[in-house]
PDB file of C-alpha atoms in Angstrom:
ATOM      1  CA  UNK A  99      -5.827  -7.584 -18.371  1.00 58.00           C
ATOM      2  CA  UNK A 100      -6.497 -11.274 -17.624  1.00 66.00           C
ATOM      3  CA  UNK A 101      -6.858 -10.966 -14.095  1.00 65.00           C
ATOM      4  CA  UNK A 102      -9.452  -7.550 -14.320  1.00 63.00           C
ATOM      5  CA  UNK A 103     -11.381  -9.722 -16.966  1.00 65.00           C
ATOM      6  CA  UNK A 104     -11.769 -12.304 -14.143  1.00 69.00           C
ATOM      7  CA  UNK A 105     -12.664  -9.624 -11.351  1.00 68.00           C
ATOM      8  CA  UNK A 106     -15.197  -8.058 -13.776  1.00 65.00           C
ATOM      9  CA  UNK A 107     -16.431 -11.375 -14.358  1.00 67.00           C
ATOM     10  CA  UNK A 108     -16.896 -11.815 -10.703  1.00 67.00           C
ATOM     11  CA  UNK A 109     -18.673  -8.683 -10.478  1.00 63.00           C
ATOM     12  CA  UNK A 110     -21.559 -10.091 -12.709  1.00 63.00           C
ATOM     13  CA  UNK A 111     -20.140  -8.559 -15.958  1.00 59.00           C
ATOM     14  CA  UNK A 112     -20.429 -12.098 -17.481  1.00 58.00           C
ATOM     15  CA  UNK A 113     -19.696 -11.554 -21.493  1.00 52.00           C
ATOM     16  CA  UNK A 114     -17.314  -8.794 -21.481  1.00 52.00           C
ATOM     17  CA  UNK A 115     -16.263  -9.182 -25.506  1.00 50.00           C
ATOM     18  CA  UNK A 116     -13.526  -6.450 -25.688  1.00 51.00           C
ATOM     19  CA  UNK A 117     -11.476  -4.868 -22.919  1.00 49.00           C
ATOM     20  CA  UNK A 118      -9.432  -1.953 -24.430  1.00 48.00           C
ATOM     21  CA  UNK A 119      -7.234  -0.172 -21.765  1.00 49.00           C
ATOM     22  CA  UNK A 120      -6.124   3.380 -21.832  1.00 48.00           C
ATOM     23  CA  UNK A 121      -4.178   3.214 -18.779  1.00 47.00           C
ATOM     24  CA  UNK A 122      -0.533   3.800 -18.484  1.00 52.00           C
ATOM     25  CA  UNK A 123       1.712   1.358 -17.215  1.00 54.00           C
ATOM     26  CA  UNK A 124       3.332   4.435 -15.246  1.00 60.00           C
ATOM     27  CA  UNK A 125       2.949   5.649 -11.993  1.00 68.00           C
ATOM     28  CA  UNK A 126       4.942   8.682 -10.301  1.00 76.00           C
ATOM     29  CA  UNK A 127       5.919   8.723  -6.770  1.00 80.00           C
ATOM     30  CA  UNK A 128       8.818  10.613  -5.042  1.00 81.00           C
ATOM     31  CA  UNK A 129      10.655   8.755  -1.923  1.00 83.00           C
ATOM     32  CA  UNK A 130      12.687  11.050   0.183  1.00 84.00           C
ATOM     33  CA  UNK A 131      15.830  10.203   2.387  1.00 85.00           C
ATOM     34  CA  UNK A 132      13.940  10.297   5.348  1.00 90.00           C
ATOM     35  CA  UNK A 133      11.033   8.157   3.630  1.00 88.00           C
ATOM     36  CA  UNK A 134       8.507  10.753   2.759  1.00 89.00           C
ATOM     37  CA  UNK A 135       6.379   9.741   0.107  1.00 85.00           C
ATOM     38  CA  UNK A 136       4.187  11.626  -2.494  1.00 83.00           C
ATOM     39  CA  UNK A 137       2.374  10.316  -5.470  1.00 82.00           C
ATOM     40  CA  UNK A 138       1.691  11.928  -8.219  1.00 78.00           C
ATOM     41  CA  UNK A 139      -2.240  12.628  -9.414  1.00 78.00           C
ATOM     42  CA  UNK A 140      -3.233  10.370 -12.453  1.00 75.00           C
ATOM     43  CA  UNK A 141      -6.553  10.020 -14.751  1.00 76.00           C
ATOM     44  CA  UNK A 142      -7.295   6.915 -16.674  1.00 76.00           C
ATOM     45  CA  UNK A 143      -9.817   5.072 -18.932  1.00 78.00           C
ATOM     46  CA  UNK A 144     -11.065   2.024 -19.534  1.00 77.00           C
ATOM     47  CA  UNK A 145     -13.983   0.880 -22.091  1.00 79.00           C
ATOM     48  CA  UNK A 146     -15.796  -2.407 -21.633  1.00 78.00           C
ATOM     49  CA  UNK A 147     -18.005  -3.420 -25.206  1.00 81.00           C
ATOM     50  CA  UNK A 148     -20.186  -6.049 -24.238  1.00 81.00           C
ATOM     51  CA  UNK A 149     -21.811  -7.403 -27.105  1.00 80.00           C
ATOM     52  CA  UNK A 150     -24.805  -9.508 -26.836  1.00 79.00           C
ATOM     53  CA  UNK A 151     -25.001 -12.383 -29.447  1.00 81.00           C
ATOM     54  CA  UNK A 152     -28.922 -13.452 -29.021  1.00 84.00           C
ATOM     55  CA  UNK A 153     -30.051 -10.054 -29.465  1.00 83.00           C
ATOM     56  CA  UNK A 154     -26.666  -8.060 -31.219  1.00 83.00           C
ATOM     57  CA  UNK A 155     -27.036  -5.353 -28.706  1.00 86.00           C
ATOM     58  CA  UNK A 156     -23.962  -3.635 -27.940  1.00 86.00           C
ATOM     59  CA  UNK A 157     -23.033  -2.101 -24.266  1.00 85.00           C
ATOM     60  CA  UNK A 158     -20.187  -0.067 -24.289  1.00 86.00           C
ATOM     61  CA  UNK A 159     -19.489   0.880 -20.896  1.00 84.00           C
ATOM     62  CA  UNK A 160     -16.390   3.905 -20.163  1.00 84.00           C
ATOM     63  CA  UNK A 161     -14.699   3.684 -16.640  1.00 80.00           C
ATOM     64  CA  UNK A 162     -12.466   7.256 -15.628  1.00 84.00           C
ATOM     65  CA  UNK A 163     -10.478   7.148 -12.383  1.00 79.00           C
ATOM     66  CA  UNK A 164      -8.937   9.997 -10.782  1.00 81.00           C
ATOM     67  CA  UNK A 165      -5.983   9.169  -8.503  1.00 80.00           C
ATOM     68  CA  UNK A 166      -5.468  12.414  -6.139  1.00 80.00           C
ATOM     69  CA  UNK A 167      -1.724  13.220  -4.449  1.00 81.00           C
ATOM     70  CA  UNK A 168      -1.429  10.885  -1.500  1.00 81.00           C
ATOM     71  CA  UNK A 169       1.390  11.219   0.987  1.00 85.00           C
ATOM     72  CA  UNK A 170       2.841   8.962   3.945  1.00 86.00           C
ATOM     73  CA  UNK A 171       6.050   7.445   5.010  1.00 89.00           C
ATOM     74  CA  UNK A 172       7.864   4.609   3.945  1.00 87.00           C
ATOM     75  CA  UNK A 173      10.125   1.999   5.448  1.00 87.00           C
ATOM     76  CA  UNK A 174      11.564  -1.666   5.902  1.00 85.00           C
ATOM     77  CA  UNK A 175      11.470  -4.361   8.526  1.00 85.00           C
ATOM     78  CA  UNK A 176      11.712  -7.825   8.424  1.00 84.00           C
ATOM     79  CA  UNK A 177      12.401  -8.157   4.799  1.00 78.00           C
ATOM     80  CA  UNK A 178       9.328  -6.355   4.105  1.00 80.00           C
ATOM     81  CA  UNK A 179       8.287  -2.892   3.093  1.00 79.00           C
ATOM     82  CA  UNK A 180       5.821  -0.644   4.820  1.00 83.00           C
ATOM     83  CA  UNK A 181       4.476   2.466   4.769  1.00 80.00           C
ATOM     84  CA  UNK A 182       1.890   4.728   6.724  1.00 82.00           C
ATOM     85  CA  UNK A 183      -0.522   6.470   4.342  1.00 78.00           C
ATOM     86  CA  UNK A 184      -1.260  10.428   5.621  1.00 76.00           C
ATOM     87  CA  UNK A 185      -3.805  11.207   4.004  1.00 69.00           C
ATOM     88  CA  UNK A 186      -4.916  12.187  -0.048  1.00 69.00           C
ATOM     89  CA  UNK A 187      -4.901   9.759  -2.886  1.00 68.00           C
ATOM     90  CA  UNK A 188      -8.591   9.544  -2.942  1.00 73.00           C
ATOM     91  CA  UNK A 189     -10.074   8.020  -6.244  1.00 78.00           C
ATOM     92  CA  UNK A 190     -12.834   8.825  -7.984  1.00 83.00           C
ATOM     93  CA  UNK A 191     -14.978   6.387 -10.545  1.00 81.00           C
ATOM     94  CA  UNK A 192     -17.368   8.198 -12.739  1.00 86.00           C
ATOM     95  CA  UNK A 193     -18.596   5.111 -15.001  1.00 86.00           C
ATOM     96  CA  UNK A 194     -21.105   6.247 -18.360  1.00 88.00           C
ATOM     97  CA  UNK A 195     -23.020   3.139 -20.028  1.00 88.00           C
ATOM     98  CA  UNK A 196     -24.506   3.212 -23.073  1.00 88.00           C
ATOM     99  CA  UNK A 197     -27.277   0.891 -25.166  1.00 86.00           C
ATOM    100  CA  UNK A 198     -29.825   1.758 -27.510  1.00 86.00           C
ATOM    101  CA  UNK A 199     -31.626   2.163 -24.876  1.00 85.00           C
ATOM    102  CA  UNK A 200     -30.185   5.201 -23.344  1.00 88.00           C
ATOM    103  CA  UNK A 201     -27.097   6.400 -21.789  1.00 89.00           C
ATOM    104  CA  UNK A 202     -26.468   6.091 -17.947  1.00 88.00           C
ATOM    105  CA  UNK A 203     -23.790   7.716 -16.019  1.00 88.00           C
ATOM    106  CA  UNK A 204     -22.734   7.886 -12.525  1.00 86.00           C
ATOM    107  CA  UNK A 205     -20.059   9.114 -10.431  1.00 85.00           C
ATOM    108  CA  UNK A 206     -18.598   7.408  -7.014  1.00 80.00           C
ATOM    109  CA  UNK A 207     -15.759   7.606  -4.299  1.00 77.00           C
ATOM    110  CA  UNK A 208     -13.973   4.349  -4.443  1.00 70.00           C
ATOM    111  CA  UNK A 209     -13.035   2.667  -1.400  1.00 63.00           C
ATOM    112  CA  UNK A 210      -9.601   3.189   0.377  1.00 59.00           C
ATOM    113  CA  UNK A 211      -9.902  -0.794   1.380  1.00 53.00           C
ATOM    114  CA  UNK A 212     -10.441   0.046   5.455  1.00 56.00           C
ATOM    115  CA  UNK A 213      -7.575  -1.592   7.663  1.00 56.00           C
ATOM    116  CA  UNK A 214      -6.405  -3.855   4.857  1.00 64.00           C
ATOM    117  CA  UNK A 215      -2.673  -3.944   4.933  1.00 70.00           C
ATOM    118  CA  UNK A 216      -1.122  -5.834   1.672  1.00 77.00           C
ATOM    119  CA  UNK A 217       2.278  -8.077   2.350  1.00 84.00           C
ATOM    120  CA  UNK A 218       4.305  -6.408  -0.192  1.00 85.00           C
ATOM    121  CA  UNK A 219       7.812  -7.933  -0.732  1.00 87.00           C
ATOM    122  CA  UNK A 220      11.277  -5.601  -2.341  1.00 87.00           C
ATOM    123  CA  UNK A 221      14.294  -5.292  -4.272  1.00 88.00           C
ATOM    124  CA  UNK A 222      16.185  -2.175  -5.248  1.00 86.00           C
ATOM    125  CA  UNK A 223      19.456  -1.066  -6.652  1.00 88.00           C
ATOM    126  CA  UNK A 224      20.779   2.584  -6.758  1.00 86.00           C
ATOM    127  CA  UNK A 225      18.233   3.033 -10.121  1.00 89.00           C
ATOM    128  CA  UNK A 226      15.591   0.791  -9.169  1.00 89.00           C
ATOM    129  CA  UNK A 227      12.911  -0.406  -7.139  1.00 87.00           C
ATOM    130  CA  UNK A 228      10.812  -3.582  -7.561  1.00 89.00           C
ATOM    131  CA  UNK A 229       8.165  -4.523  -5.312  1.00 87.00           C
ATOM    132  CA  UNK A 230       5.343  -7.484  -5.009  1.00 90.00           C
ATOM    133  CA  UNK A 231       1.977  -6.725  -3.383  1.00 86.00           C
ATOM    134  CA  UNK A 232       0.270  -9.503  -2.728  1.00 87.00           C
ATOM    135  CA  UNK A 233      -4.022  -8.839  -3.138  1.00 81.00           C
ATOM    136  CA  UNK A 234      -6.546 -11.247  -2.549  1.00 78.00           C
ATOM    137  CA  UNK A 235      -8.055 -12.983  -5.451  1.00 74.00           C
ATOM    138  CA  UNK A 236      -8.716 -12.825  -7.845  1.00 69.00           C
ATOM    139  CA  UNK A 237      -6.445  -9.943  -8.279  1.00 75.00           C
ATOM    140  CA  UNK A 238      -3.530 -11.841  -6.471  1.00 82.00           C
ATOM    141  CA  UNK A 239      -0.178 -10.515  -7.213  1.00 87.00           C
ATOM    142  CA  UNK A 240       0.835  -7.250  -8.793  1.00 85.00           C
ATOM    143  CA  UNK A 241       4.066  -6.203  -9.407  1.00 88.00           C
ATOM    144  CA  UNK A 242       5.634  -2.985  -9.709  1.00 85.00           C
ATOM    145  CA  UNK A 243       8.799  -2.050 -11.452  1.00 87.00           C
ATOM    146  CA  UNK A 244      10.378   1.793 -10.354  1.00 85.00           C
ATOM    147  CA  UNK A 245      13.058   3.282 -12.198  1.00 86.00           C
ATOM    148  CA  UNK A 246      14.465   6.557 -10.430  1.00 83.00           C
ATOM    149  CA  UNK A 247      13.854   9.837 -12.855  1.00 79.00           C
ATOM    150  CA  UNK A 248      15.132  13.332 -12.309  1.00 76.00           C
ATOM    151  CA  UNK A 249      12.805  15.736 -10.338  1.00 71.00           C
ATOM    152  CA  UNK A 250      13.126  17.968 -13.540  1.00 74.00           C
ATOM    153  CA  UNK A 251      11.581  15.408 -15.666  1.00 74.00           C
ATOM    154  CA  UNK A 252       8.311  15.385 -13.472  1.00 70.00           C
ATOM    155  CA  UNK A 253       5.693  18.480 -15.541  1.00 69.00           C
ATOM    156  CA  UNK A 254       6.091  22.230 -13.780  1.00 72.00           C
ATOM    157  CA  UNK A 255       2.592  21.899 -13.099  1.00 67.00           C
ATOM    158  CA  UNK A 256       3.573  19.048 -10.563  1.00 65.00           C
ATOM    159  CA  UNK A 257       6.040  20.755  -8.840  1.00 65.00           C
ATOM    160  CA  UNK A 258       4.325  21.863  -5.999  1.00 63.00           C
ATOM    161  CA  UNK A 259       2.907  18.631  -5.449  1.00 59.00           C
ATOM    162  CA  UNK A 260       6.304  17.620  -4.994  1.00 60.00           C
ATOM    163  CA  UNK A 261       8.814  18.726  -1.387  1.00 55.00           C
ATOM    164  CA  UNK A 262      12.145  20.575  -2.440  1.00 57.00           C
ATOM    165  CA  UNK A 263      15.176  18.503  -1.541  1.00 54.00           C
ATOM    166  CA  UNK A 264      16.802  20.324   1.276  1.00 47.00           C
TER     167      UNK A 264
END
């Protein structure tokens, strides 16, 4: 939360008072044998209250991204991972602000960052799979922690999001 405080802050949003985060710390992606990837949709929230002492008006401001189903390959080489996105994943920001003065709301594709290619750095067991991606600041580092789940775990409605095992 520290480091989105200090990219908000960069943004201009100078005297954000309370962050409160409705985003899950979980992500779903299936990795086949052959390294076919596919993520799995998400929607999350985040509310930014910025209240302003001088005057005691209060901005509360409600971020909702939508993550689509993105799909690619994935490999190693040279101690590093990579992957080659296909296509999907697209996000969506819709962002609603309200003061006393009124209520504003807008909605917005969000970047897919252009050529940028993170370094991201591994480790993995049978279970588990750990990666580093290294962002510039002030983002910086963010690491990932995968744990390997049963295909029947993931919702029906998912499932054909998701390629059978052959």
């Amino acid at each position: 939360m520290e480091k989105l405080r200090t990219a908000f802050s960069g943004m201009g949003f100078e005297s954000v008072a309370d962050m409160t985060a409705d985003m899950s710390h979980t992500l779903g992606i299936r990795i086949y044998e052959d390294g076919f990837f596919s993520t799995i949709p998400f929607n999350r929230n985040v509310e930014l209250q910025d209240f302003d002492e001088d005057s005691g008006e209060i901005a509360i401001t409600q971020l909702d991204l939508r993550v689509g189903t993105g799909t690619g390959q994935i490999w190693t080489a040279d101690g590093r991972l990579k992957f080659c996105d296909a296509g999907g994943g697209g996000a969506i920001l819709g962002t609603t602000t309200s003061t006393s003065a009124g209520t504003t709301s807008q909605t917005m594709p969000v970047p897919n960052g252009g050529s940028f290619v993170p370094d991201i750095t591994y480790t993995c067991s049978a279970d588990s799979f750990n990666m580093t991606v290294a962002l510039p600041e002030p983002i910086g580092n963010v690491d990932y922690f995968l744990n390997r789940v049963e295909p029947a775990r993931f919702p029906t409605e998912l499932e054909e999001l998701l390629r059978r095992d052959e």
